[in-house]
Tab-separated table of N, CA and C in Angstrom:
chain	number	residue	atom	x	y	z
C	1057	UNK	N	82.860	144.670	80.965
C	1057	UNK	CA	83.643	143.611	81.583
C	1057	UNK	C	82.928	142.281	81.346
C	1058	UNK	N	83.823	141.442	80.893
C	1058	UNK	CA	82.933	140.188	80.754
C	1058	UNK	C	83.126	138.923	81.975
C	1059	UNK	N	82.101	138.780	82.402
C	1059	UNK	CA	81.850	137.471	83.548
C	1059	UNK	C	82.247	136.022	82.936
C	1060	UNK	N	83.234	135.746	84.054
C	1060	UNK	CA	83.793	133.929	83.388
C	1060	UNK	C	83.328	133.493	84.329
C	1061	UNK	N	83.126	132.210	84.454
C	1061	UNK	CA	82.982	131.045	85.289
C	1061	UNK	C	83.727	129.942	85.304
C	1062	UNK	N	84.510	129.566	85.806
C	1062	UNK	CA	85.825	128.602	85.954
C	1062	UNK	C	85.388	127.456	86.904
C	1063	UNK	N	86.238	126.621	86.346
C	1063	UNK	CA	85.924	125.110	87.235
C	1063	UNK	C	86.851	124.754	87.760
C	1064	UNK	N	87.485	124.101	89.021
C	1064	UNK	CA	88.417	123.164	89.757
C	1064	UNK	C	88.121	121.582	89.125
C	1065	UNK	N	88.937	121.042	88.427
C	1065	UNK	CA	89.110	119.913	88.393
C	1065	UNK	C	89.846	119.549	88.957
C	1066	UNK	N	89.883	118.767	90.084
C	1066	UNK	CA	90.768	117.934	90.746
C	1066	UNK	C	91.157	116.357	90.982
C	1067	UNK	N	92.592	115.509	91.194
C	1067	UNK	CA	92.959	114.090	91.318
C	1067	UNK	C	93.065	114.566	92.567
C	1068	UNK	N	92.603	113.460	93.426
C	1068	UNK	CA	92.939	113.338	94.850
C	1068	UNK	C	93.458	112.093	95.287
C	1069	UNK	N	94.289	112.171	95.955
C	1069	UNK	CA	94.919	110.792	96.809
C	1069	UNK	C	93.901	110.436	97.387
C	1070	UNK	N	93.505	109.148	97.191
C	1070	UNK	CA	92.259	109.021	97.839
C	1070	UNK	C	92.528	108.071	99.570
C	1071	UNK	N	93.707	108.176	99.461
C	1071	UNK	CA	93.785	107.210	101.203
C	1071	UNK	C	94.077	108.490	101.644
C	1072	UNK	N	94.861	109.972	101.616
C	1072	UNK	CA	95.168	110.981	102.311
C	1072	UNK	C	94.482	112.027	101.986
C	1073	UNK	N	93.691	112.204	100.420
C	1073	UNK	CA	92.763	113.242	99.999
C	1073	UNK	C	93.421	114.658	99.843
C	1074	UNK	N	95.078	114.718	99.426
C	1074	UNK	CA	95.494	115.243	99.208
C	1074	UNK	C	95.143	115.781	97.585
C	1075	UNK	N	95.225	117.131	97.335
C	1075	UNK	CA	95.320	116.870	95.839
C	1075	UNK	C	96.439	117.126	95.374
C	1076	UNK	N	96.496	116.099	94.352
C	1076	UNK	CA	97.933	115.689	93.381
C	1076	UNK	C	97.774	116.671	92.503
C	1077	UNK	N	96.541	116.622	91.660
C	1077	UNK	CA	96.823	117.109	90.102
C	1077	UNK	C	95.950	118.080	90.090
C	1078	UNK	N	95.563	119.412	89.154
C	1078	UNK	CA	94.476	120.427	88.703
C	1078	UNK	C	94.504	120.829	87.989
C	1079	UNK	N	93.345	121.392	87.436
C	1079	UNK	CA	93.434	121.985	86.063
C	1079	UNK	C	92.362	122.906	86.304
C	1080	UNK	N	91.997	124.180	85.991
C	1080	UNK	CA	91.074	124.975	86.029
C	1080	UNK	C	90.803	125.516	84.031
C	1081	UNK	N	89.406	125.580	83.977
C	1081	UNK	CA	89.079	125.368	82.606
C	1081	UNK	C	87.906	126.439	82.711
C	1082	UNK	N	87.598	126.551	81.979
C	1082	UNK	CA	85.981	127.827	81.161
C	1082	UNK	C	84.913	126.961	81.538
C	1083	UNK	N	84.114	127.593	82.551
C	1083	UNK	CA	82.918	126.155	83.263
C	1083	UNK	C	82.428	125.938	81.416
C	1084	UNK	N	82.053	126.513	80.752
C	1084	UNK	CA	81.695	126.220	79.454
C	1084	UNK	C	82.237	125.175	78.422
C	1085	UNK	N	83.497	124.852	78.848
C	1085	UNK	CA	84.384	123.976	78.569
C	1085	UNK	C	83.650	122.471	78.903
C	1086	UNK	N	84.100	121.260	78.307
C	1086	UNK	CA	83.695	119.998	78.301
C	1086	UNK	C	84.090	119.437	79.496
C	1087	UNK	N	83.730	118.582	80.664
C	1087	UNK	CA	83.789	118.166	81.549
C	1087	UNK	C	84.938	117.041	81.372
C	1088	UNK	N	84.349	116.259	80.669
C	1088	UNK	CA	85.049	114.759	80.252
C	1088	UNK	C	86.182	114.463	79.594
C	1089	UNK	N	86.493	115.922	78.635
C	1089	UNK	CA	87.739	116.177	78.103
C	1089	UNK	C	88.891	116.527	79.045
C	1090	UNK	N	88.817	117.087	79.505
C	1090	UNK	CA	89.788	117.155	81.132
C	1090	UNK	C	90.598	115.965	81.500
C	1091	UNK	N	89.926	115.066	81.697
C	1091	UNK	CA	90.068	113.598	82.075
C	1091	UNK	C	91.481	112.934	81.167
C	1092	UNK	N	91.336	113.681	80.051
C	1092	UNK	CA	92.567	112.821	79.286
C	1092	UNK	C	93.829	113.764	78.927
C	1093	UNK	N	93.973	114.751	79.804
C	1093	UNK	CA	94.504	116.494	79.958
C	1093	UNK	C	95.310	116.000	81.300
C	1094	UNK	N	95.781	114.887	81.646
C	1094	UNK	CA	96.739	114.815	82.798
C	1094	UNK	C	96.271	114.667	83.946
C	1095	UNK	N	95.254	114.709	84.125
C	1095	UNK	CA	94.708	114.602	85.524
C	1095	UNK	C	94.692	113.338	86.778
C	1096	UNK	N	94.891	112.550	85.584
C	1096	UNK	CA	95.177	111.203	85.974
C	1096	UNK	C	96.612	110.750	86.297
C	1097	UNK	N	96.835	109.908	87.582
C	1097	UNK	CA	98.032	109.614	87.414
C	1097	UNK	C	98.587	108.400	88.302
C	1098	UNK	N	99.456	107.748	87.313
C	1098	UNK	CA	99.826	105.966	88.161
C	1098	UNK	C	100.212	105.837	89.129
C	1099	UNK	N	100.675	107.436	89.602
C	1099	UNK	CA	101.432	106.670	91.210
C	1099	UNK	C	100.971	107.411	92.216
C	1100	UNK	N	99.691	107.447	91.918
C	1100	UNK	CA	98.450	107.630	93.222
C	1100	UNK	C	98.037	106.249	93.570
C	1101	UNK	N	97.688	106.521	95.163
C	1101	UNK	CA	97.064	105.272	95.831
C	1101	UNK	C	96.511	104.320	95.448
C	1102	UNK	N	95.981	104.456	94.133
C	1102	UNK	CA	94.883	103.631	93.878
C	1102	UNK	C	94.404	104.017	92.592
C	1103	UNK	N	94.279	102.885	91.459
C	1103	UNK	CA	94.602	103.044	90.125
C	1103	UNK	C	92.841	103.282	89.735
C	1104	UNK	N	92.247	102.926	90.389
C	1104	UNK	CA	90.239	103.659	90.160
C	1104	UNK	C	90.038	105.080	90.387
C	1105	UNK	N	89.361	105.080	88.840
C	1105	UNK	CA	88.928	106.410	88.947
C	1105	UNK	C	87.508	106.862	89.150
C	1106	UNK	N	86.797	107.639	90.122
C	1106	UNK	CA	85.393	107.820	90.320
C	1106	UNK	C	85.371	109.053	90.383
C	1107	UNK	N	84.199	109.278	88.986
C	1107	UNK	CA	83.949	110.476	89.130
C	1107	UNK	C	82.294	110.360	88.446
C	1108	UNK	N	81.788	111.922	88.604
C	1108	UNK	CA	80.593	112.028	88.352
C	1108	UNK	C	80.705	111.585	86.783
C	1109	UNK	N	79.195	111.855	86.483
C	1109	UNK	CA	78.472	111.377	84.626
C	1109	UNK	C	79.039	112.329	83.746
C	1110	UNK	N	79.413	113.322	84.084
C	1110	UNK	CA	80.265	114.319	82.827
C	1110	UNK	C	81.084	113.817	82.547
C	1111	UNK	N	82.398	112.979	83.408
C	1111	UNK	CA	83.503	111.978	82.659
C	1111	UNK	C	82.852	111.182	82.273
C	1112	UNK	N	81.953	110.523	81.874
C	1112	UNK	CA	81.586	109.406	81.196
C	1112	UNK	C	81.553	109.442	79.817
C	1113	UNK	N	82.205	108.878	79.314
C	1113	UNK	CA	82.102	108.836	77.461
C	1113	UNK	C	82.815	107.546	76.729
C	1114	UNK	N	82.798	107.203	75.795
C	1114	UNK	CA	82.986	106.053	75.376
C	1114	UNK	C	84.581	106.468	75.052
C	1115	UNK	N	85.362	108.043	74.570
C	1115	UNK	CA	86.715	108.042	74.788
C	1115	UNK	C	87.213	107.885	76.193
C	1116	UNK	N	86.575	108.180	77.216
C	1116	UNK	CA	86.882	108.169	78.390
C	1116	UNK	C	87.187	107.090	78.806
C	1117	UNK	N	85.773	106.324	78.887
C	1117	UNK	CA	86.528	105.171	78.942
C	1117	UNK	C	87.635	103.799	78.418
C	1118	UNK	N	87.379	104.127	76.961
C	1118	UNK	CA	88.643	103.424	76.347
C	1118	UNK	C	89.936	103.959	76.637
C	1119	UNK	N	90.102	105.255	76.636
C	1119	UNK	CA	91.411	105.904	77.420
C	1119	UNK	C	91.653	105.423	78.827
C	1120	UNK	N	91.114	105.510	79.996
C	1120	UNK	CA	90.809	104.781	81.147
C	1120	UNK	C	91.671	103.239	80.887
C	1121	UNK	N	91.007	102.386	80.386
C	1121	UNK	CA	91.182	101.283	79.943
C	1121	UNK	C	92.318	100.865	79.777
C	1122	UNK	N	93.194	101.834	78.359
C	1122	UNK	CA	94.123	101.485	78.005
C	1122	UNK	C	95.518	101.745	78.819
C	1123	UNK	N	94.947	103.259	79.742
C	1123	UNK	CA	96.336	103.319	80.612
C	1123	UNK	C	96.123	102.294	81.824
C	1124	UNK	N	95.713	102.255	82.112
C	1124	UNK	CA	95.416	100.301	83.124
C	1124	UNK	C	94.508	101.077	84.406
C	1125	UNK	N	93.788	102.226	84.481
C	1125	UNK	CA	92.759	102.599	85.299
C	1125	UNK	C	91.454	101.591	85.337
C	1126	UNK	N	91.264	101.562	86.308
C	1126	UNK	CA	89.976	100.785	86.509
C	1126	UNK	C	88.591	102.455	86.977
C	1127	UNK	N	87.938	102.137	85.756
C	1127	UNK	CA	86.443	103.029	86.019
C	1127	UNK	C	85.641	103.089	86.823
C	1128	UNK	N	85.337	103.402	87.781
C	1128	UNK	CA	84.189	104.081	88.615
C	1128	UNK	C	83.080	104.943	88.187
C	1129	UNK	N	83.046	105.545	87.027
C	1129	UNK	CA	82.556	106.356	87.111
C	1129	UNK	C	81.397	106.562	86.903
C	1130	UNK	N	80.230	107.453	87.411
C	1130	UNK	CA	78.501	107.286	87.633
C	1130	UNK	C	78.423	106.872	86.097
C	1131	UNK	N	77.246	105.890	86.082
C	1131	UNK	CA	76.651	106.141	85.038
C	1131	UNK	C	74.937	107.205	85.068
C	1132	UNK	N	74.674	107.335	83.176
C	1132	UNK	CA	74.034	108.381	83.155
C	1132	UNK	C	72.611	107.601	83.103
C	1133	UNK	N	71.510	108.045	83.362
C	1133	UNK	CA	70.179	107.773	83.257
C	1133	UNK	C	69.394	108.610	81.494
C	1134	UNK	N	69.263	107.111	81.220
C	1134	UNK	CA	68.653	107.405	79.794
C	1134	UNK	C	67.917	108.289	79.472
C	1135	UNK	N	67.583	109.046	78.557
C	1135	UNK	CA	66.661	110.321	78.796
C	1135	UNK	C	65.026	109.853	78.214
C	1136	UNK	N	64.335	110.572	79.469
C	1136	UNK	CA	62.680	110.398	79.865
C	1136	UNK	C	62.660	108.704	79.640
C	1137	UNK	N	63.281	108.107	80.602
C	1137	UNK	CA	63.321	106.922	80.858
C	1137	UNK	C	63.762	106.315	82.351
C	1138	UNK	N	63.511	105.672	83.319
C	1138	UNK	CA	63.305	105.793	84.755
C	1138	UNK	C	64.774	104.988	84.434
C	1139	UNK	N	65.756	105.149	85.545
C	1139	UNK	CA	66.790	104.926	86.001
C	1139	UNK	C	66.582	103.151	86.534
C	1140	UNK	N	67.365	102.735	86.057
C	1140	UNK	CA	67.158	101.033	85.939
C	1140	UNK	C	67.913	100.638	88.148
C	1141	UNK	N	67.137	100.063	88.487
C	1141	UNK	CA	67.851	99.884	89.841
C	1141	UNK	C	69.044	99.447	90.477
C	1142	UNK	N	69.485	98.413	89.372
C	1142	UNK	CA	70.660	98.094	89.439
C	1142	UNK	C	71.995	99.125	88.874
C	1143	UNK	N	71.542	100.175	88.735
C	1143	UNK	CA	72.584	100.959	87.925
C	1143	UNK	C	72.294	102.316	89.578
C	1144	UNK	N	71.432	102.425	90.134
C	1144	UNK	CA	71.063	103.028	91.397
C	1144	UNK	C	71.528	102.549	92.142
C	1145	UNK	N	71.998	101.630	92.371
C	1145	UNK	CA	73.025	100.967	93.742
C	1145	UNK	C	74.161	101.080	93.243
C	1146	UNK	N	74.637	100.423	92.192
C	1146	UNK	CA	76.173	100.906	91.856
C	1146	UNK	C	76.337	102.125	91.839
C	1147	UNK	N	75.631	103.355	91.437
C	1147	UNK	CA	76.104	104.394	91.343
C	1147	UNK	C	76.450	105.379	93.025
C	1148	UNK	N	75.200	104.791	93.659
C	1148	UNK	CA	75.197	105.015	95.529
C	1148	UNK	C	75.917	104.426	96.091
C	1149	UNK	N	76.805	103.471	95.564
C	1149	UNK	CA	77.633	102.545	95.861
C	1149	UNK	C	79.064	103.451	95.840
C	1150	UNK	N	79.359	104.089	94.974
C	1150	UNK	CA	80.174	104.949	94.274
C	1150	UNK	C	80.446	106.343	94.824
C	1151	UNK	N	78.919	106.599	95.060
C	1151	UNK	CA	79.193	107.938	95.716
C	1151	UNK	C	79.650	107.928	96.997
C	1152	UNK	N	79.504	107.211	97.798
C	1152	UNK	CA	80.205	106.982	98.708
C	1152	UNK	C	81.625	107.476	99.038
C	1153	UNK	N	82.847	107.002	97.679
C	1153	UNK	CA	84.201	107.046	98.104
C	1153	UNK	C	84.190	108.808	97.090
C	1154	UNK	N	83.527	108.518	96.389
C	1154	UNK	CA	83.633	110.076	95.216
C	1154	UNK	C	83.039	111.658	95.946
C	1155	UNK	N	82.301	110.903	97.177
C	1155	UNK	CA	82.111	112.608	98.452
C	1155	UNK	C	83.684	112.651	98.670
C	1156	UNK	N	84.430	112.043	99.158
C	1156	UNK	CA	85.822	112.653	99.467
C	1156	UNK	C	86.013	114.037	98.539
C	1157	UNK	N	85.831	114.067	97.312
C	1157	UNK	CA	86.493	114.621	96.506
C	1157	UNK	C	85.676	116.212	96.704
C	1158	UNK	N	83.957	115.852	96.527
C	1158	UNK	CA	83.329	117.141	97.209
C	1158	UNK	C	83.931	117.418	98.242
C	1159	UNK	N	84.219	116.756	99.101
C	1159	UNK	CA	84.546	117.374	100.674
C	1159	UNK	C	85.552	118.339	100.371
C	1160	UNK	N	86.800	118.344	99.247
C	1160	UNK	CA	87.751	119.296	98.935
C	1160	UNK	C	86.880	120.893	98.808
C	1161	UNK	N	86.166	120.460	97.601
C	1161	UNK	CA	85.427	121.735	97.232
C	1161	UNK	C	84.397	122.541	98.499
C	1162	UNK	N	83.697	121.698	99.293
C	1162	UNK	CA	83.397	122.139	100.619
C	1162	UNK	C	83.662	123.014	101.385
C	1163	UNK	N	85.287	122.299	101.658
C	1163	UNK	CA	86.271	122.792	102.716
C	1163	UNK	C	86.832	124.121	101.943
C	1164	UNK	N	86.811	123.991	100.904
C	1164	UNK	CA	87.687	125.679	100.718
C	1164	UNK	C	86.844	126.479	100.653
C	1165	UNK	N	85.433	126.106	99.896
C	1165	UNK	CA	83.918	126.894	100.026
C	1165	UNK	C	83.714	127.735	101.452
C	1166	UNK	N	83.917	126.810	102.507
C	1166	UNK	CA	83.477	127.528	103.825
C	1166	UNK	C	84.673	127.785	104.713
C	1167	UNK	N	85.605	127.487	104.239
C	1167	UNK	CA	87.132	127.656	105.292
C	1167	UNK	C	87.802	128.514	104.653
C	1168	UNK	N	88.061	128.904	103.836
C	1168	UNK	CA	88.407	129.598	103.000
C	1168	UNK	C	87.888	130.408	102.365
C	1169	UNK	N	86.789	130.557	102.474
C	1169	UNK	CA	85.490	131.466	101.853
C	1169	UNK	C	85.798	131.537	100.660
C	1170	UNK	N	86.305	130.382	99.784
C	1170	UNK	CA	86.726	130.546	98.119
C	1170	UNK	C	85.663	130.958	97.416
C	1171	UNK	N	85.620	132.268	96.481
C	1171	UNK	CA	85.166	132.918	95.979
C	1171	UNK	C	85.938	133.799	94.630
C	1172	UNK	N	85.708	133.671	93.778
C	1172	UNK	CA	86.987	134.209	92.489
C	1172	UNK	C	85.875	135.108	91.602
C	1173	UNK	N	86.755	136.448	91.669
C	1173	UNK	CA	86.245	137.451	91.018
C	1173	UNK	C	87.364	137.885	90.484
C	1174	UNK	N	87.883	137.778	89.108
C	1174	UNK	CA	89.175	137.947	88.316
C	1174	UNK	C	88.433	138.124	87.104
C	1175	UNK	N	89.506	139.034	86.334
C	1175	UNK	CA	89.162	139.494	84.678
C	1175	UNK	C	90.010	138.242	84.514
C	1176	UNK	N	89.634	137.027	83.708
C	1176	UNK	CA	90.999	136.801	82.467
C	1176	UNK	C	91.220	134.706	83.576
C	1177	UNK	N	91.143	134.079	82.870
C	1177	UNK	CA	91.287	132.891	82.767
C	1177	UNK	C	92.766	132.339	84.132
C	1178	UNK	N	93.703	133.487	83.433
C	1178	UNK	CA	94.827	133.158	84.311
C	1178	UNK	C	95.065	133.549	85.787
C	1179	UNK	N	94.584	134.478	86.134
C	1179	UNK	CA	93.793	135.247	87.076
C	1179	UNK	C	93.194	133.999	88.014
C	1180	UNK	N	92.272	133.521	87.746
C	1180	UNK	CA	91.148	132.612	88.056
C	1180	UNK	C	91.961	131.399	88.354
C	1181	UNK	N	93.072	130.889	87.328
C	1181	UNK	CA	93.701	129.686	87.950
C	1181	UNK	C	95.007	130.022	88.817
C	1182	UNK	N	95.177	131.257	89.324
C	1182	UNK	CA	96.499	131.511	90.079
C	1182	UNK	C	95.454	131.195	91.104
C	1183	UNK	N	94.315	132.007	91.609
C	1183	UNK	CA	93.797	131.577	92.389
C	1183	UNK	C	93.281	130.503	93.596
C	1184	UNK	N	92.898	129.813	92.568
C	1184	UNK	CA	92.607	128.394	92.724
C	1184	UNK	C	93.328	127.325	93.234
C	1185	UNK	N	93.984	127.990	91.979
C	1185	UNK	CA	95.723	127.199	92.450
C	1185	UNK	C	95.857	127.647	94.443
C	1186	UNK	N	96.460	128.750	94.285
C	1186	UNK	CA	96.772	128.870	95.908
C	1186	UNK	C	95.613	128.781	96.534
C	1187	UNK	N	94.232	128.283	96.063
C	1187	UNK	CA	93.222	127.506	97.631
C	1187	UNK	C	93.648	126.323	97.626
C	1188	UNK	N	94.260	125.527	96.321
C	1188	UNK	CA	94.317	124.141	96.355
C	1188	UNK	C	95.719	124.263	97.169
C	1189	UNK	N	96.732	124.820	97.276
C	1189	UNK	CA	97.694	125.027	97.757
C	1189	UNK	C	97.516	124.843	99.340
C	1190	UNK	N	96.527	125.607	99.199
C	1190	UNK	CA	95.960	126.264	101.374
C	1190	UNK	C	95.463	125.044	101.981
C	1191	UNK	N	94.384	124.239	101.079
C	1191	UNK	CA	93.753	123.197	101.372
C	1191	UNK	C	95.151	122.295	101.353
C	1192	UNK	N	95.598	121.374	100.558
C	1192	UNK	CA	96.846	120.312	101.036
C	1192	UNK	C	97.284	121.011	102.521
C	1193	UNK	N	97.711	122.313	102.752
C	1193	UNK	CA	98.533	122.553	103.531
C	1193	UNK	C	97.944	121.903	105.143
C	1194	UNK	N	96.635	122.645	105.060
C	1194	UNK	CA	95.706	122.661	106.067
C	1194	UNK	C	95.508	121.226	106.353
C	1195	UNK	N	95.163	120.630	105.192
C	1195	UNK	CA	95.030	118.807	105.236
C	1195	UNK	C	96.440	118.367	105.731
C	1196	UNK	N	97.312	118.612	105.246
C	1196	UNK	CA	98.552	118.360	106.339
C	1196	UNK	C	98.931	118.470	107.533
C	1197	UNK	N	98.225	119.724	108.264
C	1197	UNK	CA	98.555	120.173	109.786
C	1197	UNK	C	97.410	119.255	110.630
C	1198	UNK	N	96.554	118.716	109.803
C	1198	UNK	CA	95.436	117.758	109.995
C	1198	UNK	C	95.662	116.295	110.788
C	1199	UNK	N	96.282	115.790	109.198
C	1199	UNK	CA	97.091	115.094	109.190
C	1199	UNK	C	97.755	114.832	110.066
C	1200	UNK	N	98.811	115.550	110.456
C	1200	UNK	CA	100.191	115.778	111.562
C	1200	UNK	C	99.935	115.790	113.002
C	1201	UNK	N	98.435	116.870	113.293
C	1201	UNK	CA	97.760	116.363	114.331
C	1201	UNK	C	97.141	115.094	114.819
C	1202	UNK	N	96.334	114.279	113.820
C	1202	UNK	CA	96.161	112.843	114.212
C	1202	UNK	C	96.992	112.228	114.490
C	1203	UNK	N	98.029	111.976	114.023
C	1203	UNK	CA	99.389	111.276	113.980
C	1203	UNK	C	100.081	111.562	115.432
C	1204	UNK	N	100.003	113.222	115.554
C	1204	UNK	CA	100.454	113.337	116.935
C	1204	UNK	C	99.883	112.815	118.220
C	1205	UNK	N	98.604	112.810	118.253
C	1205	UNK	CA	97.859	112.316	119.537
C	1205	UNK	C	97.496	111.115	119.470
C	1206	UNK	N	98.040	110.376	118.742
C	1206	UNK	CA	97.735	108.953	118.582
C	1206	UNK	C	98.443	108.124	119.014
């Protein structure tokens, strides 16, 4: 039997932290290539995109660019070369609004006890799919509760 490892890529509404968009891929698969695979999209809250240093690439960002996204995204620290300080505040600056997006992966981690043990790629994204499914839902009854006692 052969062992896969699969990734959640996720777009999140970032004023409700809903997720819009996903894609689940071969963790072996390219991080940054994803990014231009739909994930992105204009009629979310807010046209910035922040994400970790694996989206970072010079297609990334000219793609970024050209669909009218504004970039967030970490930059990388030069190799065996100390991280310049001003590139350490913008990037802590950043992480800030880009934990929302961990907090997804979090919440299904320990609320959901998400865990995927499947033969076969498709397997792995039906999965996923219905935590990302469970999570919106749950973020909705959330949701619906603040709203109510307010």
């Amino acid at each position: 039997m052969l062992a896969l490892s699969v990734q959640d890529h996720v777009s999140i509404d970032r004023k409700y932290r809903f997720i819009r968009k996903w894609k689940t891929t071969d963790a072996a698969a390219s991080d940054g290539a994803r990014l231009r695979e739909g994930l992105l999209d204009k009629t979310n809250t807010a046209s910035t995109v922040w994400a970790d240093t694996a989206y970072r690439s010079k297609t990334n960002e000219d793609f970024m660019d050209k669909q009218g996204f504004v970039s967030k995204v970490h930059r990388k620290k030069q190799h065996l070369k100390p991280m310049p300080r001003h590139i350490q505040r913008s990037n802590a600056g950043k992480s800030v609004i880009r934990t929302r997006v961990e907090h997804v992966f979090a919440d299904q981690k320990s609320q959901t006890g998400l865990f995927i043990r499947t033969v076969g790629i498709t397997r792995a994204t039906m999965r996923i799919g219905l935590a990302n499914i469970v999570y919106n839902m749950r973020r909705f009854l959330f949701l619906q509760r603040i709203s109510t006692t307010a």
